[in-house]
Every structure is written in structure tokens, then in C-alpha cells.
Amino acid sequence: MSRQLLPRLFADIQKRAPAVRLLVVEGFTGALEKQLAAGDLDLAVMNRYNSESAGGEDTLGQVETMLIGKPGAYVLSGKEVDFSKLDMLPLVVPPWPDGLRVFLDREAKARKLKLNIRLEVNTISALTRIAASGDAFTFLPAVAVLDDINSGRLAVSKIVNPAMVRTIALGLSQRHPLSRAARLVALRVREMMAELLAV
């Protein structure tokens, strides 16, 4: 979501509070949770899967996670792909303990599937580059890669049986009181995510 949120948020904060300097850290939920708990971050936008949730977070909305890959791949020729078909595909995913990885492993085990995980990476940009290369498939919400889909660089199919639903949550630091600037950023993140997720 950062590709859509950050440019808007930066422009908005510069207009509303030009003295505020933002420090943005991009990462997967597990790493962001640790930094938030340590007080290294004031707030974090994170993904939760299905019933997984953490206390003290605001739910911003939900999005479906899609199978992402190079256009023309047979498995992406339809609007949907069954979870049971994922074992046939080379996959690039985040490492443990990322929520997506935990979800994938849990669902595969429940269905007695062995996923073909070929690569584990810690950045969303690496996931999308590898998926676009055609060497492996990955999992992201369509809204996170909308520009790549519209340009024809990536193709997507909805995963079903089960659907992979992400809850987008805003976590706030519990280690220290939030500054006025951090409260403003949190408010604007809530409002902008509502707009982005309504698309």
C-alpha cells in the first residue's frame, strides 16, 4: 500500500504542517511490530490475515490478496485460482514470521499441500520484480500493484478456497505518548486509507 499512500501522505503533511519531517520505514508486518513495540516507530500500517489481529490497532479496511505474476501465465488466465493449485507454482514469499507466510503455511498444511517456495525476500519491491520476471509468483493486494497491472507488467487472479483476505490495520506506539505531529499523521493515514480502499 505504500506506493499509493506515501506520495499522497507526504504532499498532504507538507501542506498542512510543513515543519513536520517524516521518517518512513517499509517492511513486512513482523518487523514493523517489533519496531513499534520497541518505540522505534510512532505508527505502522500493517497487514493481518483472516481472524488474526492484535490489540490496540485500528482496522482501516480489508482487501483481497491476489496471486501475482507475469502476464500470459496460464494460471492467471482466469479471474480466480483455487488455493489447491498453488502447490504447482514456484513461489516467492516473505520469510517467517510474516503474517502472509504463516497463513500460507497453515492453509497448505490443513490441505496437505506442499508449497513450492523457491525464494524468501524481505521487500515488496523484490517480490514484484521477481513476479514480473515470470520466474515465480507472489501474493499482494491488487491495489498495491495497480500501476503495474494497468501498465501490463503484472497480472493477477483472486485466490479462492480459501480467500486470502488482509485486514489493513494501523498500530500506534504504546511505549510513549504520541506527539502532535504523530497524531496528525495517524489521522491523515486513517482518512487516506479509507479513500484508497474504497476504490
mmCIF file of C-alpha atoms in Angstrom:
data_model
loop_
_atom_site.group_PDB
_atom_site.id
_atom_site.type_symbol
_atom_site.label_atom_id
_atom_site.label_comp_id
_atom_site.label_asym_id
_atom_site.label_seq_id
_atom_site.Cartn_x
_atom_site.Cartn_y
_atom_site.Cartn_z
ATOM 1 C CA MET A 1 0.000 0.000 0.000
ATOM 2 C CA SER A 2 2.958 2.317 0.479
ATOM 3 C CA ARG A 3 3.248 3.092 -3.247
ATOM 4 C CA GLN A 4 -0.230 4.607 -3.207
ATOM 5 C CA LEU A 5 -0.259 6.071 0.301
ATOM 6 C CA LEU A 6 3.182 7.668 0.664
ATOM 7 C CA PRO A 7 3.114 10.243 -2.145
ATOM 8 C CA ARG A 8 -0.327 11.455 -1.024
ATOM 9 C CA LEU A 9 0.595 11.474 2.644
ATOM 10 C CA PHE A 10 3.868 13.317 2.057
ATOM 11 C CA ALA A 11 2.212 16.039 -0.055
ATOM 12 C CA ASP A 12 -0.627 16.389 2.457
ATOM 13 C CA ILE A 13 1.624 16.690 5.520
ATOM 14 C CA GLN A 14 3.917 19.161 3.732
ATOM 15 C CA LYS A 15 0.879 21.320 3.001
ATOM 16 C CA ARG A 16 -0.736 21.043 6.455
ATOM 17 C CA ALA A 17 2.379 21.005 8.637
ATOM 18 C CA PRO A 18 5.491 21.927 6.639
ATOM 19 C CA ALA A 19 7.725 21.783 9.726
ATOM 20 C CA VAL A 20 6.974 18.071 10.222
ATOM 21 C CA ARG A 21 9.665 15.739 8.916
ATOM 22 C CA LEU A 22 8.558 12.186 8.160
ATOM 23 C CA LEU A 23 10.710 9.097 8.615
ATOM 24 C CA VAL A 24 9.226 6.180 6.679
ATOM 25 C CA VAL A 25 10.269 2.557 7.142
ATOM 26 C CA GLU A 26 8.944 -0.006 4.674
ATOM 27 C CA GLY A 27 8.820 -3.602 5.782
ATOM 28 C CA PHE A 28 6.703 -6.615 6.492
ATOM 29 C CA THR A 29 4.372 -6.721 9.471
ATOM 30 C CA GLY A 30 6.596 -8.831 11.735
ATOM 31 C CA ALA A 31 9.475 -6.348 11.514
ATOM 32 C CA LEU A 32 7.171 -3.349 11.900
ATOM 33 C CA GLU A 33 5.568 -4.876 15.007
ATOM 34 C CA LYS A 34 8.978 -5.249 16.658
ATOM 35 C CA GLN A 35 9.938 -1.654 15.886
ATOM 36 C CA LEU A 36 6.568 -0.381 17.123
ATOM 37 C CA ALA A 37 6.840 -2.387 20.358
ATOM 38 C CA ALA A 38 10.366 -1.063 20.952
ATOM 39 C CA GLY A 39 9.163 2.516 20.492
ATOM 40 C CA ASP A 40 11.306 2.995 17.379
ATOM 41 C CA LEU A 41 8.204 3.855 15.331
ATOM 42 C CA ASP A 42 5.254 6.056 16.282
ATOM 43 C CA LEU A 43 2.820 4.255 13.990
ATOM 44 C CA ALA A 44 2.724 1.481 11.413
ATOM 45 C CA VAL A 45 0.304 0.360 8.716
ATOM 46 C CA MET A 46 0.249 -3.441 8.855
ATOM 47 C CA ASN A 47 -1.493 -6.452 7.325
ATOM 48 C CA ARG A 48 -3.449 -9.049 9.273
ATOM 49 C CA TYR A 49 -4.821 -12.281 7.804
ATOM 50 C CA ASN A 50 -8.321 -13.617 8.443
ATOM 51 C CA SER A 51 -9.046 -13.749 12.183
ATOM 52 C CA GLU A 52 -5.512 -12.736 13.169
ATOM 53 C CA SER A 53 -5.440 -9.402 14.987
ATOM 54 C CA ALA A 54 -3.521 -7.592 17.644
ATOM 55 C CA GLY A 55 -4.904 -5.455 20.436
ATOM 56 C CA GLY A 56 -4.675 -1.697 20.272
ATOM 57 C CA GLU A 57 -4.879 -1.462 16.496
ATOM 58 C CA ASP A 58 -7.381 0.419 14.376
ATOM 59 C CA THR A 59 -8.832 -1.538 11.467
ATOM 60 C CA LEU A 60 -8.594 0.590 8.328
ATOM 61 C CA GLY A 61 -10.254 -1.849 5.936
ATOM 62 C CA GLN A 62 -9.910 -5.150 4.128
ATOM 63 C CA VAL A 63 -8.512 -6.170 0.757
ATOM 64 C CA GLU A 64 -8.269 -9.476 -1.029
ATOM 65 C CA THR A 65 -4.809 -10.876 -1.606
ATOM 66 C CA MET A 66 -4.235 -11.901 -5.189
ATOM 67 C CA LEU A 67 -1.863 -14.268 -6.949
ATOM 68 C CA ILE A 68 0.550 -12.005 -8.838
ATOM 69 C CA GLY A 69 2.708 -12.921 -11.820
ATOM 70 C CA LYS A 70 3.817 -12.165 -15.337
ATOM 71 C CA PRO A 71 1.009 -11.558 -17.845
ATOM 72 C CA GLY A 72 0.333 -14.557 -20.050
ATOM 73 C CA ALA A 73 0.886 -17.142 -17.315
ATOM 74 C CA TYR A 74 -1.752 -19.852 -17.709
ATOM 75 C CA VAL A 75 -2.675 -19.861 -14.009
ATOM 76 C CA LEU A 76 -3.524 -16.146 -14.271
ATOM 77 C CA SER A 77 -5.742 -16.536 -17.337
ATOM 78 C CA GLY A 78 -8.916 -16.711 -15.232
ATOM 79 C CA LYS A 79 -10.317 -14.344 -12.624
ATOM 80 C CA GLU A 80 -9.823 -16.902 -9.842
ATOM 81 C CA VAL A 81 -7.317 -19.571 -8.861
ATOM 82 C CA ASP A 82 -8.024 -22.243 -6.264
ATOM 83 C CA PHE A 83 -5.627 -22.400 -3.301
ATOM 84 C CA SER A 84 -5.122 -26.113 -4.063
ATOM 85 C CA LYS A 85 -3.386 -25.156 -7.347
ATOM 86 C CA LEU A 86 -0.674 -23.149 -5.572
ATOM 87 C CA ASP A 87 1.466 -26.237 -4.904
ATOM 88 C CA MET A 88 2.254 -26.465 -8.623
ATOM 89 C CA LEU A 89 3.712 -22.947 -8.801
ATOM 90 C CA PRO A 90 7.170 -21.583 -7.964
ATOM 91 C CA LEU A 91 6.586 -19.009 -5.228
ATOM 92 C CA VAL A 92 8.462 -16.024 -3.824
ATOM 93 C CA VAL A 93 7.204 -15.055 -0.368
ATOM 94 C CA PRO A 94 8.279 -13.188 2.755
ATOM 95 C CA PRO A 95 10.074 -15.248 5.427
ATOM 96 C CA TRP A 96 8.675 -16.302 8.782
ATOM 97 C CA PRO A 97 7.158 -14.838 10.922
ATOM 98 C CA ASP A 98 5.388 -12.608 8.373
ATOM 99 C CA GLY A 99 1.597 -12.989 8.577
ATOM 100 C CA LEU A 100 1.260 -13.939 4.905
ATOM 101 C CA ARG A 101 3.826 -16.706 5.301
ATOM 102 C CA VAL A 102 2.147 -18.007 8.460
ATOM 103 C CA PHE A 103 -1.228 -18.003 6.676
ATOM 104 C CA LEU A 104 0.162 -19.818 3.614
ATOM 105 C CA ASP A 105 1.896 -22.496 5.671
ATOM 106 C CA ARG A 106 -1.137 -23.051 7.910
ATOM 107 C CA GLU A 107 -3.579 -23.355 4.994
ATOM 108 C CA ALA A 108 -1.228 -25.597 2.988
ATOM 109 C CA LYS A 109 -0.766 -27.914 5.971
ATOM 110 C CA ALA A 110 -4.539 -28.096 6.547
ATOM 111 C CA ARG A 111 -4.988 -29.141 2.898
ATOM 112 C CA LYS A 112 -1.960 -31.484 2.861
ATOM 113 C CA LEU A 113 -0.246 -29.384 0.189
ATOM 114 C CA LYS A 114 3.475 -28.762 -0.124
ATOM 115 C CA LEU A 115 4.071 -25.260 -1.417
ATOM 116 C CA ASN A 116 6.963 -24.784 -3.839
ATOM 117 C CA ILE A 117 8.650 -21.833 -2.113
ATOM 118 C CA ARG A 118 11.703 -21.007 -4.194
ATOM 119 C CA LEU A 119 12.751 -17.732 -2.618
ATOM 120 C CA GLU A 120 12.093 -15.749 0.556
ATOM 121 C CA VAL A 121 12.634 -11.980 0.448
ATOM 122 C CA ASN A 122 12.044 -9.096 2.832
ATOM 123 C CA THR A 123 10.971 -6.383 0.405
ATOM 124 C CA ILE A 124 7.792 -5.828 -1.556
ATOM 125 C CA SER A 125 9.755 -4.374 -4.464
ATOM 126 C CA ALA A 126 11.743 -7.624 -4.772
ATOM 127 C CA LEU A 127 8.525 -9.675 -4.655
ATOM 128 C CA THR A 128 7.019 -7.670 -7.509
ATOM 129 C CA ARG A 129 10.201 -7.656 -9.624
ATOM 130 C CA ILE A 130 10.540 -11.420 -9.396
ATOM 131 C CA ALA A 131 6.843 -11.943 -10.124
ATOM 132 C CA ALA A 132 7.119 -9.647 -13.164
ATOM 133 C CA SER A 133 10.115 -11.655 -14.420
ATOM 134 C CA GLY A 134 7.959 -14.769 -14.745
ATOM 135 C CA ASP A 135 10.317 -16.860 -12.616
ATOM 136 C CA ALA A 136 7.907 -17.126 -9.665
ATOM 137 C CA PHE A 137 4.533 -15.952 -8.375
ATOM 138 C CA THR A 138 3.747 -13.960 -5.254
ATOM 139 C CA PHE A 139 0.786 -12.633 -3.265
ATOM 140 C CA LEU A 140 -0.286 -8.994 -2.895
ATOM 141 C CA PRO A 141 -3.481 -6.949 -2.985
ATOM 142 C CA ALA A 142 -4.236 -5.638 -6.485
ATOM 143 C CA VAL A 143 -4.345 -2.080 -5.126
ATOM 144 C CA ALA A 144 -0.685 -2.414 -4.063
ATOM 145 C CA VAL A 145 0.430 -3.050 -7.658
ATOM 146 C CA LEU A 146 -2.288 -1.221 -9.595
ATOM 147 C CA ASP A 147 0.177 0.773 -11.714
ATOM 148 C CA ASP A 148 1.977 -2.443 -12.709
ATOM 149 C CA ILE A 149 -1.317 -4.135 -13.592
ATOM 150 C CA ASN A 150 -2.503 -1.159 -15.652
ATOM 151 C CA SER A 151 0.827 -0.963 -17.499
ATOM 152 C CA GLY A 152 0.693 -4.686 -18.340
ATOM 153 C CA ARG A 153 3.779 -5.506 -16.261
ATOM 154 C CA LEU A 154 1.834 -7.763 -13.853
ATOM 155 C CA ALA A 155 -1.327 -9.860 -13.966
ATOM 156 C CA VAL A 156 -3.490 -11.008 -11.050
ATOM 157 C CA SER A 157 -6.069 -13.635 -10.142
ATOM 158 C CA LYS A 158 -8.150 -13.825 -6.982
ATOM 159 C CA ILE A 159 -7.293 -16.736 -4.688
ATOM 160 C CA VAL A 160 -10.297 -18.796 -3.572
ATOM 161 C CA ASN A 161 -10.982 -21.773 -1.295
ATOM 162 C CA PRO A 162 -9.970 -20.091 0.945
ATOM 163 C CA ALA A 163 -9.933 -16.451 0.001
ATOM 164 C CA MET A 164 -6.877 -14.637 1.307
ATOM 165 C CA VAL A 165 -8.284 -11.532 2.980
ATOM 166 C CA ARG A 166 -5.944 -8.956 4.500
ATOM 167 C CA THR A 167 -7.113 -6.617 7.194
ATOM 168 C CA ILE A 168 -5.192 -3.371 6.958
ATOM 169 C CA ALA A 169 -4.524 -2.109 10.487
ATOM 170 C CA LEU A 170 -2.951 0.997 11.982
ATOM 171 C CA GLY A 171 -0.809 0.293 15.026
ATOM 172 C CA LEU A 172 0.292 3.081 17.365
ATOM 173 C CA SER A 173 3.259 3.049 19.715
ATOM 174 C CA GLN A 174 2.370 2.111 23.280
ATOM 175 C CA ARG A 175 5.902 2.897 24.514
ATOM 176 C CA HIS A 176 5.471 6.660 24.621
ATOM 177 C CA PRO A 177 2.777 9.303 24.123
ATOM 178 C CA LEU A 178 2.354 10.340 20.506
ATOM 179 C CA SER A 179 3.494 13.818 19.562
ATOM 180 C CA ARG A 180 1.065 16.251 17.991
ATOM 181 C CA ALA A 181 2.756 15.596 14.630
ATOM 182 C CA ALA A 182 2.374 11.813 15.004
ATOM 183 C CA ARG A 183 -1.308 12.224 15.887
ATOM 184 C CA LEU A 184 -1.808 14.344 12.746
ATOM 185 C CA VAL A 185 -0.063 11.731 10.587
ATOM 186 C CA ALA A 186 -2.178 8.939 12.130
ATOM 187 C CA LEU A 187 -5.373 10.904 11.429
ATOM 188 C CA ARG A 188 -4.391 11.543 7.817
ATOM 189 C CA VAL A 189 -3.352 7.896 7.321
ATOM 190 C CA ARG A 190 -6.809 6.789 8.518
ATOM 191 C CA GLU A 191 -8.555 9.194 6.147
ATOM 192 C CA MET A 192 -6.363 8.436 3.134
ATOM 193 C CA MET A 193 -6.535 4.672 3.589
ATOM 194 C CA ALA A 194 -10.332 4.913 3.673
ATOM 195 C CA GLU A 195 -10.163 6.657 0.278
ATOM 196 C CA LEU A 196 -7.648 4.186 -1.177
ATOM 197 C CA LEU A 197 -9.544 1.118 -0.009
ATOM 198 C CA ALA A 198 -12.845 2.472 -1.350
ATOM 199 C CA VAL A 199 -11.503 2.241 -4.929
#
